[in-house]
PDB file of C-alpha atoms in Angstrom:
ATOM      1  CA  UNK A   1     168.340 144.666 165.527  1.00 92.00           C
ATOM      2  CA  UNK A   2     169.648 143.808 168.818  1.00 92.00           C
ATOM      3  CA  UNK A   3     173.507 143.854 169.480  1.00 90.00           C
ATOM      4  CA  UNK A   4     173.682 146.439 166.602  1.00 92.00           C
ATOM      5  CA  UNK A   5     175.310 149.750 167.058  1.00 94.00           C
ATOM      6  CA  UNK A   6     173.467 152.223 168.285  1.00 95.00           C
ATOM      7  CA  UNK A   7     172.629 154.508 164.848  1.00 94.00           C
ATOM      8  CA  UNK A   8     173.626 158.633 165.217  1.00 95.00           C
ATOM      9  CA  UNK A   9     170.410 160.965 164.845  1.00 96.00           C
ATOM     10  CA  UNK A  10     170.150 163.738 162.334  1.00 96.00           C
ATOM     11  CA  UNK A  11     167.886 167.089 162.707  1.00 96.00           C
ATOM     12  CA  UNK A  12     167.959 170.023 160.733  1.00 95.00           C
ATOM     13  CA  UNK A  13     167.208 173.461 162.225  1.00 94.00           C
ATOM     14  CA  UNK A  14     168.854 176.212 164.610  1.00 95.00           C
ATOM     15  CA  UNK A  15     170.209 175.269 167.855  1.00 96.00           C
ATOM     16  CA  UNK A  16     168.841 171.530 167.901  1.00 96.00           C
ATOM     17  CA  UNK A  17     168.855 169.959 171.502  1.00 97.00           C
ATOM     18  CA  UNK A  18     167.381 166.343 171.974  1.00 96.00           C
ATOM     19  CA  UNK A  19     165.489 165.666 174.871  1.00 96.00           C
ATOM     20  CA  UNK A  20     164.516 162.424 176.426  1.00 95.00           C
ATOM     21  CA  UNK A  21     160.660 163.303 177.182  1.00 95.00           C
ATOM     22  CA  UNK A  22     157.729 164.591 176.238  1.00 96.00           C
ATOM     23  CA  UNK A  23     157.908 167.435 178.750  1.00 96.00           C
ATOM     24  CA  UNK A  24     161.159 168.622 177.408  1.00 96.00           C
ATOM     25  CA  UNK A  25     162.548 168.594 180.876  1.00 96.00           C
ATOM     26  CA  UNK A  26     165.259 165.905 180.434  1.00 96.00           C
ATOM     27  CA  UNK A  27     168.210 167.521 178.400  1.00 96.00           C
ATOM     28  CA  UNK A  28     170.250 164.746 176.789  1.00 96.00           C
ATOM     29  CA  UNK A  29     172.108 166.218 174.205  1.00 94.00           C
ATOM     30  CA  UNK A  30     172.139 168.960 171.544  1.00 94.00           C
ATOM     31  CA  UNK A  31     173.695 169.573 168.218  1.00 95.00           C
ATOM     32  CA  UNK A  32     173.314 167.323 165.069  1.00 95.00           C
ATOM     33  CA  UNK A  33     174.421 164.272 164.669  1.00 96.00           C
ATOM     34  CA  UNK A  34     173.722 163.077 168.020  1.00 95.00           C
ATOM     35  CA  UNK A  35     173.818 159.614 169.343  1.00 95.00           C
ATOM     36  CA  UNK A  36     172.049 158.721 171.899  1.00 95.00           C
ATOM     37  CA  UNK A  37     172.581 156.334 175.435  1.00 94.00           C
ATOM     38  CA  UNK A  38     170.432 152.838 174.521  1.00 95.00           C
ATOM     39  CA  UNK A  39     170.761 149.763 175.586  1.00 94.00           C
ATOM     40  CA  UNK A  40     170.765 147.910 172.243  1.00 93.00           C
ATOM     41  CA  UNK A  41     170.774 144.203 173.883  1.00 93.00           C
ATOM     42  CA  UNK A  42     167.159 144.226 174.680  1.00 93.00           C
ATOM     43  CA  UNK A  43     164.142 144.511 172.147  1.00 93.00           C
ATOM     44  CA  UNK A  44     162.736 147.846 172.806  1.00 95.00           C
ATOM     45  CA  UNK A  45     161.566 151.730 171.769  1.00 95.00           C
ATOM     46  CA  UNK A  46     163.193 154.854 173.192  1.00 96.00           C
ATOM     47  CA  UNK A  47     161.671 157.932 172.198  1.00 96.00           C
ATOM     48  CA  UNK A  48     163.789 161.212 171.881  1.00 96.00           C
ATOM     49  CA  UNK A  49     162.263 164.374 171.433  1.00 97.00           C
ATOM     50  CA  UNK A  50     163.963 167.198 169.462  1.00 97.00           C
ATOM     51  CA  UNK A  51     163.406 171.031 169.336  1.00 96.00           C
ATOM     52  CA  UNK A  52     165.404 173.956 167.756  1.00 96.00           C
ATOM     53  CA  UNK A  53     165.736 177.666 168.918  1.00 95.00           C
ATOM     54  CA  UNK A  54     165.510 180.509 166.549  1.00 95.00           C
ATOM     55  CA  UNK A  55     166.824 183.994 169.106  1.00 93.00           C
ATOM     56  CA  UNK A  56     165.163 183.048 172.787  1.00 92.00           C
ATOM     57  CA  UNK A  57     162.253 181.110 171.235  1.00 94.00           C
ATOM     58  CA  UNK A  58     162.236 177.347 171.918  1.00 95.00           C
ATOM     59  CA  UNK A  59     159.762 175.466 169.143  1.00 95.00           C
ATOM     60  CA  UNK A  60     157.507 172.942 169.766  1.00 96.00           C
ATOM     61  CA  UNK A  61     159.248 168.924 169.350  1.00 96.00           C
ATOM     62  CA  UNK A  62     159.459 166.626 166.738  1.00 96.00           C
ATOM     63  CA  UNK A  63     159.400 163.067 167.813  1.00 97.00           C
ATOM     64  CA  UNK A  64     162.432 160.669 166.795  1.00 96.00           C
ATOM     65  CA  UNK A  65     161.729 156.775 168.139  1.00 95.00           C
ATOM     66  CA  UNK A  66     164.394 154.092 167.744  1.00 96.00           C
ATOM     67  CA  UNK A  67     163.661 150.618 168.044  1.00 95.00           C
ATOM     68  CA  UNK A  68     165.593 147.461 168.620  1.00 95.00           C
ATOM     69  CA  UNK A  69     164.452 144.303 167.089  1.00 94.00           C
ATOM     70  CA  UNK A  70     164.675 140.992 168.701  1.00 91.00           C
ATOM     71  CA  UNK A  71     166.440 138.902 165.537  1.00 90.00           C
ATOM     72  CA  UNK A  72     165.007 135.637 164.548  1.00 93.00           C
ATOM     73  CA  UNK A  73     166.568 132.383 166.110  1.00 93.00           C
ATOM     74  CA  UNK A  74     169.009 131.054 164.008  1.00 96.00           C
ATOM     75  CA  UNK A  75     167.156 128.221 161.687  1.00 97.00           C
ATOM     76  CA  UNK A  76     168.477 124.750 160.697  1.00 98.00           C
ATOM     77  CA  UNK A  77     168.367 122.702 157.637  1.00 98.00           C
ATOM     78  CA  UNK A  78     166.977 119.217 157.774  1.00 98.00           C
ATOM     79  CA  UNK A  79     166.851 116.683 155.395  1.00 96.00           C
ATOM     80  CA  UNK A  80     168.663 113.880 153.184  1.00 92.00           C
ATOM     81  CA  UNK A  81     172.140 115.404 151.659  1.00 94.00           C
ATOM     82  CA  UNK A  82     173.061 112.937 149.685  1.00 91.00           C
ATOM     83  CA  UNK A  83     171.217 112.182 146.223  1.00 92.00           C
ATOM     84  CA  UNK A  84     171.423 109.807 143.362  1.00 92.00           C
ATOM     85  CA  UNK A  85     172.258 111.090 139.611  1.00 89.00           C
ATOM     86  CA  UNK A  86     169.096 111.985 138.015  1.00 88.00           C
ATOM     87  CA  UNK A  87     166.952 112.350 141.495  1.00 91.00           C
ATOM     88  CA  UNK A  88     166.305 115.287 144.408  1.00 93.00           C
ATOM     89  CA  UNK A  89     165.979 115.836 147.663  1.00 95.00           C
ATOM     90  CA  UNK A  90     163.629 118.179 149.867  1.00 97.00           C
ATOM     91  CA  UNK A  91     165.508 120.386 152.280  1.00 98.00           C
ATOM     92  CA  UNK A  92     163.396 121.746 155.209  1.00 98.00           C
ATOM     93  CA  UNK A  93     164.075 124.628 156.927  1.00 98.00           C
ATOM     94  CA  UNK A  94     163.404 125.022 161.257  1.00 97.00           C
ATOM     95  CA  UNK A  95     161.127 128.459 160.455  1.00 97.00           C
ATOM     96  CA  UNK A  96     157.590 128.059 158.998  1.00 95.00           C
ATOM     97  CA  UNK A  97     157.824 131.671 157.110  1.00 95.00           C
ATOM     98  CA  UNK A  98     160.370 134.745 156.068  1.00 96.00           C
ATOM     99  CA  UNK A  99     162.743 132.022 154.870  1.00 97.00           C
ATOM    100  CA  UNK A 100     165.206 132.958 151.157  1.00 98.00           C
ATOM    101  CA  UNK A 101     167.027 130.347 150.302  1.00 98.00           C
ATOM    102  CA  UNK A 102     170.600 130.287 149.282  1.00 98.00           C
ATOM    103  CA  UNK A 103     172.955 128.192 147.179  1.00 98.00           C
ATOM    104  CA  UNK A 104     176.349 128.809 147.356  1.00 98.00           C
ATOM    105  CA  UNK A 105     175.921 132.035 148.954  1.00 96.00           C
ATOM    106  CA  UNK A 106     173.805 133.186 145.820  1.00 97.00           C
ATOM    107  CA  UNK A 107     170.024 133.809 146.384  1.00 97.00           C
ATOM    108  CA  UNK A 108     167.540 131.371 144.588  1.00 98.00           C
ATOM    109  CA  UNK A 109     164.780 133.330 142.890  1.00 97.00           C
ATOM    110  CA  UNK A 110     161.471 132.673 144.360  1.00 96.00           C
ATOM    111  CA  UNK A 111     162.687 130.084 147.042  1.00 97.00           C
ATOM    112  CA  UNK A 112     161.059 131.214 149.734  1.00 97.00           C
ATOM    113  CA  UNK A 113     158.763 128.217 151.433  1.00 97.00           C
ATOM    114  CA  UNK A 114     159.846 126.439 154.209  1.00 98.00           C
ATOM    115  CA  UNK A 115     160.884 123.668 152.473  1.00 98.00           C
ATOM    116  CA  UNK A 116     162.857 123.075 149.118  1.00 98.00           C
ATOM    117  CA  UNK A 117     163.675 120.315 146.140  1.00 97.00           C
ATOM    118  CA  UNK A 118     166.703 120.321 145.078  1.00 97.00           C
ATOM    119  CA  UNK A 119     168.774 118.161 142.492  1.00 95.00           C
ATOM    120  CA  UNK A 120     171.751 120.132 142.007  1.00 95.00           C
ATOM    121  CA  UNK A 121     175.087 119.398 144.581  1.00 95.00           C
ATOM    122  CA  UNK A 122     176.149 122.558 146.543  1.00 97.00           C
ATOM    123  CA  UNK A 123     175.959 124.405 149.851  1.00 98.00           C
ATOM    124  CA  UNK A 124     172.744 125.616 150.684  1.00 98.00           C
ATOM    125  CA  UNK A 125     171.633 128.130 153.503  1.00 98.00           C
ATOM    126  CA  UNK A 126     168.352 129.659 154.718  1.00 98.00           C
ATOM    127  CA  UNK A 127     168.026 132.929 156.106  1.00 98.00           C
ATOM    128  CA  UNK A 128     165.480 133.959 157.949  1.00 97.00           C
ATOM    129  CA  UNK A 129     164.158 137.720 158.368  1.00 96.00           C
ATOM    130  CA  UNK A 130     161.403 139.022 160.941  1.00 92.00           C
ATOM    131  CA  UNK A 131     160.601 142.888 161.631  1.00 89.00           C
ATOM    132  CA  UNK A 132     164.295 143.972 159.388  1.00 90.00           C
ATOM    133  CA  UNK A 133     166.310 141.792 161.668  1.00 94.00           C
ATOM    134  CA  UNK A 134     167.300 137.857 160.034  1.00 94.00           C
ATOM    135  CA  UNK A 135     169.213 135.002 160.765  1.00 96.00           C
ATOM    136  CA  UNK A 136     171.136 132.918 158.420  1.00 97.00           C
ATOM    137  CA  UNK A 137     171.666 129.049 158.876  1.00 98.00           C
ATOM    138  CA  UNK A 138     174.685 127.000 158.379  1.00 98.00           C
ATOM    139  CA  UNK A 139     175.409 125.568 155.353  1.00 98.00           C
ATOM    140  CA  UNK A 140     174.242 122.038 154.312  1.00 98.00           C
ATOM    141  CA  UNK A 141     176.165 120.426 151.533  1.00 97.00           C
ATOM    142  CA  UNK A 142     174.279 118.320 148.961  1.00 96.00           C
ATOM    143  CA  UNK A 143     176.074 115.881 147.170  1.00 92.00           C
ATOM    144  CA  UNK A 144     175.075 113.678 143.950  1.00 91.00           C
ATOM    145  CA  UNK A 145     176.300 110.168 144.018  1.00 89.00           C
ATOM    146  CA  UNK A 146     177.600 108.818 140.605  1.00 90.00           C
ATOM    147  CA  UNK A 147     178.932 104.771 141.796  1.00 93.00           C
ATOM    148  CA  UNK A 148     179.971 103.381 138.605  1.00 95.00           C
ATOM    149  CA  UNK A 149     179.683  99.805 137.971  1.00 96.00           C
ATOM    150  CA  UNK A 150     181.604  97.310 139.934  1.00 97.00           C
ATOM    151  CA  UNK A 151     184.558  95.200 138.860  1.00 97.00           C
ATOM    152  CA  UNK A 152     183.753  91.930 138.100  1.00 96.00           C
ATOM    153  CA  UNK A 153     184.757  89.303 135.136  1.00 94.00           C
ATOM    154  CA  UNK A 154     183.387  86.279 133.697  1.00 95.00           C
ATOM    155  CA  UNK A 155     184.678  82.874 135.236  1.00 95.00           C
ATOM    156  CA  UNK A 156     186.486  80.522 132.525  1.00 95.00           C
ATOM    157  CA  UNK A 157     183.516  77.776 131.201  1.00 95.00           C
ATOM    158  CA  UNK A 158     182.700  74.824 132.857  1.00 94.00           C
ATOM    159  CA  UNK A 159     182.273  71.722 131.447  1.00 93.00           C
ATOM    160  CA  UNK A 160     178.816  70.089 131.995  1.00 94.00           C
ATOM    161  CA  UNK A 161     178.732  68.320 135.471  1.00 92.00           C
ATOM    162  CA  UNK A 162     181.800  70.532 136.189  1.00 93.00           C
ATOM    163  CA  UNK A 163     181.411  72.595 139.932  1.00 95.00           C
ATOM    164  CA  UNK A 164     179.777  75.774 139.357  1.00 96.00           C
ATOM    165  CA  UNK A 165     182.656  78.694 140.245  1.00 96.00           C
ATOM    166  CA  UNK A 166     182.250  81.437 142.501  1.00 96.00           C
ATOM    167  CA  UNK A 167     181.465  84.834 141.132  1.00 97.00           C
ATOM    168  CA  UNK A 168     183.173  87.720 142.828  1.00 97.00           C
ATOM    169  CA  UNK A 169     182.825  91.605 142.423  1.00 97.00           C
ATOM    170  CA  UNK A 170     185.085  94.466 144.039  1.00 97.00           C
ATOM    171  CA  UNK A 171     182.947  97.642 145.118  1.00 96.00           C
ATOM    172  CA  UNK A 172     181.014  98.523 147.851  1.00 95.00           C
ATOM    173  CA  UNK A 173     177.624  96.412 149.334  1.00 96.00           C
ATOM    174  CA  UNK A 174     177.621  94.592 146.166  1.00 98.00           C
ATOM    175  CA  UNK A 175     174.167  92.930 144.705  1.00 98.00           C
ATOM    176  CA  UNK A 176     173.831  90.136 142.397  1.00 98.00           C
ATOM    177  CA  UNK A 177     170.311  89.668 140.305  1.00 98.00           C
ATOM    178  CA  UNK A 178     169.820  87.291 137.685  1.00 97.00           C
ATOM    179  CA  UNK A 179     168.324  89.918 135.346  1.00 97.00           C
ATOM    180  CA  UNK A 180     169.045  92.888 133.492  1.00 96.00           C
ATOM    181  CA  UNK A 181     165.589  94.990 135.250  1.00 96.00           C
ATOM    182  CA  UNK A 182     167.545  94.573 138.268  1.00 97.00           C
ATOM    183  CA  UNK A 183     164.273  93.366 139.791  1.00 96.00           C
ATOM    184  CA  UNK A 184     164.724  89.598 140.992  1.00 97.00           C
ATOM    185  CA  UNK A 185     167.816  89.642 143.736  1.00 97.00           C
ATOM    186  CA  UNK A 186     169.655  86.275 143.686  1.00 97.00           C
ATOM    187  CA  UNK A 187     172.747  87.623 146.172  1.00 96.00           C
ATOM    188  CA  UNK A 188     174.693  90.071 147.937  1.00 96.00           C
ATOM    189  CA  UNK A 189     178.396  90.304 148.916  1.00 96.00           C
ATOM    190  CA  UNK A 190     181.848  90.573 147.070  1.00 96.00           C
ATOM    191  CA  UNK A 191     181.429  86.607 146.610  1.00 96.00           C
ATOM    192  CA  UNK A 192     179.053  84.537 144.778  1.00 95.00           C
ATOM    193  CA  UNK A 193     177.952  81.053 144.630  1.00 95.00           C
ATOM    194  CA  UNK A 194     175.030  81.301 142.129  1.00 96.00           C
ATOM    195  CA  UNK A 195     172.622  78.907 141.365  1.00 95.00           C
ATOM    196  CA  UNK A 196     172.949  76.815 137.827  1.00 95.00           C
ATOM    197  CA  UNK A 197     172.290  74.077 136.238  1.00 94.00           C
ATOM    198  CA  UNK A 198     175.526  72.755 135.020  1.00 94.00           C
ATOM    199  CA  UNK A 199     173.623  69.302 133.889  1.00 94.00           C
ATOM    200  CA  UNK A 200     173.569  71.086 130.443  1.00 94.00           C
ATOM    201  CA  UNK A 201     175.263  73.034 128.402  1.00 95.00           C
ATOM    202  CA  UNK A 202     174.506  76.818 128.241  1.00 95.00           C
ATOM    203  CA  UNK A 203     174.810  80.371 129.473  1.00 97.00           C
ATOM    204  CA  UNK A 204     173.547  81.999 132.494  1.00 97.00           C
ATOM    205  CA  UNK A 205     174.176  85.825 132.913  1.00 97.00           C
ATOM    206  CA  UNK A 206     174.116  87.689 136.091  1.00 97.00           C
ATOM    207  CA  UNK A 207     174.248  91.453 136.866  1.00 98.00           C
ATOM    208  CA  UNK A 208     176.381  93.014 139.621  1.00 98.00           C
ATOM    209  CA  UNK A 209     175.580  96.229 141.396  1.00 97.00           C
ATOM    210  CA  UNK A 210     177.464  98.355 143.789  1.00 97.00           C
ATOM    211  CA  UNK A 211     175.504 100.728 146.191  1.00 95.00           C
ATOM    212  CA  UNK A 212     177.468 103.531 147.553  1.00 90.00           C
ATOM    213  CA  UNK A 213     175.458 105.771 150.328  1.00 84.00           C
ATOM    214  CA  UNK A 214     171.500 105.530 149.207  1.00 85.00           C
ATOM    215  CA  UNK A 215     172.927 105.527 145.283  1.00 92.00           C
ATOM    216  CA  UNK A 216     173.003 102.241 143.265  1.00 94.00           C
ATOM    217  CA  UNK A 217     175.423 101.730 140.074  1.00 95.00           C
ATOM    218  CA  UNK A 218     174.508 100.332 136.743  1.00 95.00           C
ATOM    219  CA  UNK A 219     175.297  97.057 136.245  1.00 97.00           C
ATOM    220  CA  UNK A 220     178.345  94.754 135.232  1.00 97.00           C
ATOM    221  CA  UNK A 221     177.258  91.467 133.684  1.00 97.00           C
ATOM    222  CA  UNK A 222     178.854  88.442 135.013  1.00 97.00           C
ATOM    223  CA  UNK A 223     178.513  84.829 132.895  1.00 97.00           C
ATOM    224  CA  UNK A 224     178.206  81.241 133.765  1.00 97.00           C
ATOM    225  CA  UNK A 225     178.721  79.264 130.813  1.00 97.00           C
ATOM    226  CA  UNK A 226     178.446  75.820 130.830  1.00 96.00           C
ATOM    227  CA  UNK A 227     179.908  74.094 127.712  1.00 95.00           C
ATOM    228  CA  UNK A 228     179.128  70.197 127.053  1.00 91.00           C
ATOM    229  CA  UNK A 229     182.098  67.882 127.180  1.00 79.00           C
ATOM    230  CA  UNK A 230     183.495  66.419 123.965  1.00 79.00           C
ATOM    231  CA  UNK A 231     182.574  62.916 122.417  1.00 79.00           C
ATOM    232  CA  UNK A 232     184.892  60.024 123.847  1.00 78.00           C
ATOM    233  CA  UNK A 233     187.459  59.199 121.382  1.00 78.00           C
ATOM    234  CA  UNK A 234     186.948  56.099 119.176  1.00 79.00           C
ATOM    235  CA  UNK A 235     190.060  54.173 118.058  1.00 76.00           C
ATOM    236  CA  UNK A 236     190.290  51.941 114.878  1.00 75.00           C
ATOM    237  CA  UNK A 237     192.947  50.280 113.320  1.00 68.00           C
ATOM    238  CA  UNK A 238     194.405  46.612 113.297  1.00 70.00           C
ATOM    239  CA  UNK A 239     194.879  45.705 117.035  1.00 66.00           C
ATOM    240  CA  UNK A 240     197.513  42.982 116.055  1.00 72.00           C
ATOM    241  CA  UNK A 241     200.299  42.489 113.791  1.00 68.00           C
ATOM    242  CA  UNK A 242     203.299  40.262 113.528  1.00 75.00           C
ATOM    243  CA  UNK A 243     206.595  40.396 114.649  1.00 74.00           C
ATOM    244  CA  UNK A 244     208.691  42.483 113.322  1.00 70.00           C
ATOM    245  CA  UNK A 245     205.782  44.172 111.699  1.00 62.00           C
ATOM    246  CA  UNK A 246     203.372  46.973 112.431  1.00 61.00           C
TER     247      UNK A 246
END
């Protein structure tokens, strides 16, 4: 490939000499090993011609050719690196064919399209290889996001007509839905003010969500409870009573 060292050439025989042309006119060296003058930063083919002599007798040449192979440019990785527990991503490499991809410097059997899913967190590379020469990419580190549930407790009960309290939640873009699918979003942000009907007495459950990246958490369940407010107080007894007396 090109910028490699120039390799030494081997002939067996008597009294090897290496020419540069087909006329065997152009003496460049004799003897075996014998490395030749290229210029090994340009794609090319030099030809070298080799004969041996056995007593005055010169035989006829064997051809030697070495050839320097532009490499492949170096490819790049595109593609989403961070990933949710439980889901994938599709890495794409820059070259449309000779790609092997790599994770963690370690070959993956058969991965060898231009593109590739991937679930599992590491540093993966593609190499690229054209005509024995190849190119390797730099790494792109996959991650797998794991948020866990955020903070959040239940408020004290409120007594029926009381003012509804304000949930709150410590984690990152926190989402508030008022049911356990997660499907119905009632709120967003580390603070609260949900909707309930504190004219009567009974619970209301919401479920908090933190989403770190592209990766949501489970869910922490928050509750309203609304708790109806005791009888008033009847007192009975004689309401009067004589001095002295009670």
């Amino acid at each position: 490939c090109v910028g490699q060292p120039v390799p030494a050439l081997t002939a067996t025989g008597t009294n090897i000499r290496w020419y540069s042309d087909a006329a065997l006119t152009n003496s460049v060296g004799s003897g075996s090993p014998f490395t030749p003058t290229i210029d090994n930063t340009v794609a090319g083919t030099t030809t070298f011609y080799i004969t041996q002599t056995v007593g005055t007798c010169q035989s006829p040449a064997t051809v030697v050719t070495v050839t320097y192979n532009l490499s492949p440019a170096v490819p790049t990785i595109s593609g989403t690196l961070e990933i949710c527990t439980g889901g994938n991503t599709t890495l794409a490499s820059s070259a449309t064919t000779g790609n092997q991809w790599f994770l963690n410097g370690n070959p993956i059997a058969g991965a060898t399209n231009a593109t590739l899913t991937v679930s599992a967190a590491g540093g993966y590379t593609v190499q690229v290889s054209s005509s024995g020469c190849s190119a390797t990419s730099a790494v792109a580190s996959v991650v797998v996001a794991d948020p866990a549930a955020p903070a959040a407790n239940s408020p004290a009960p409120i007594c029926v007509g009381g003012a509804v309290p304000t949930l709150t939640a410590t984690g990152s873009n926190i989402r508030w839905y008022s049911d356990v699918s997660l499907s119905t979003l009632v709120g967003s942000g580390d603070s609260f003010v949900p909707t309930v009907n504190n004219t009567v007495a009974g619970t209301t459950t919401f479920y908090a969500t933190q989403t770190v990246g592209t990766c949501e958490s489970p869910a922490t369940a928050v509750a309203v409870t609304v708790v109806a407010a005791p009888t008033t107080p009847v007192v009975s007894g004689t309401l009067t009573f004589c001095s002295g007396g009670s």
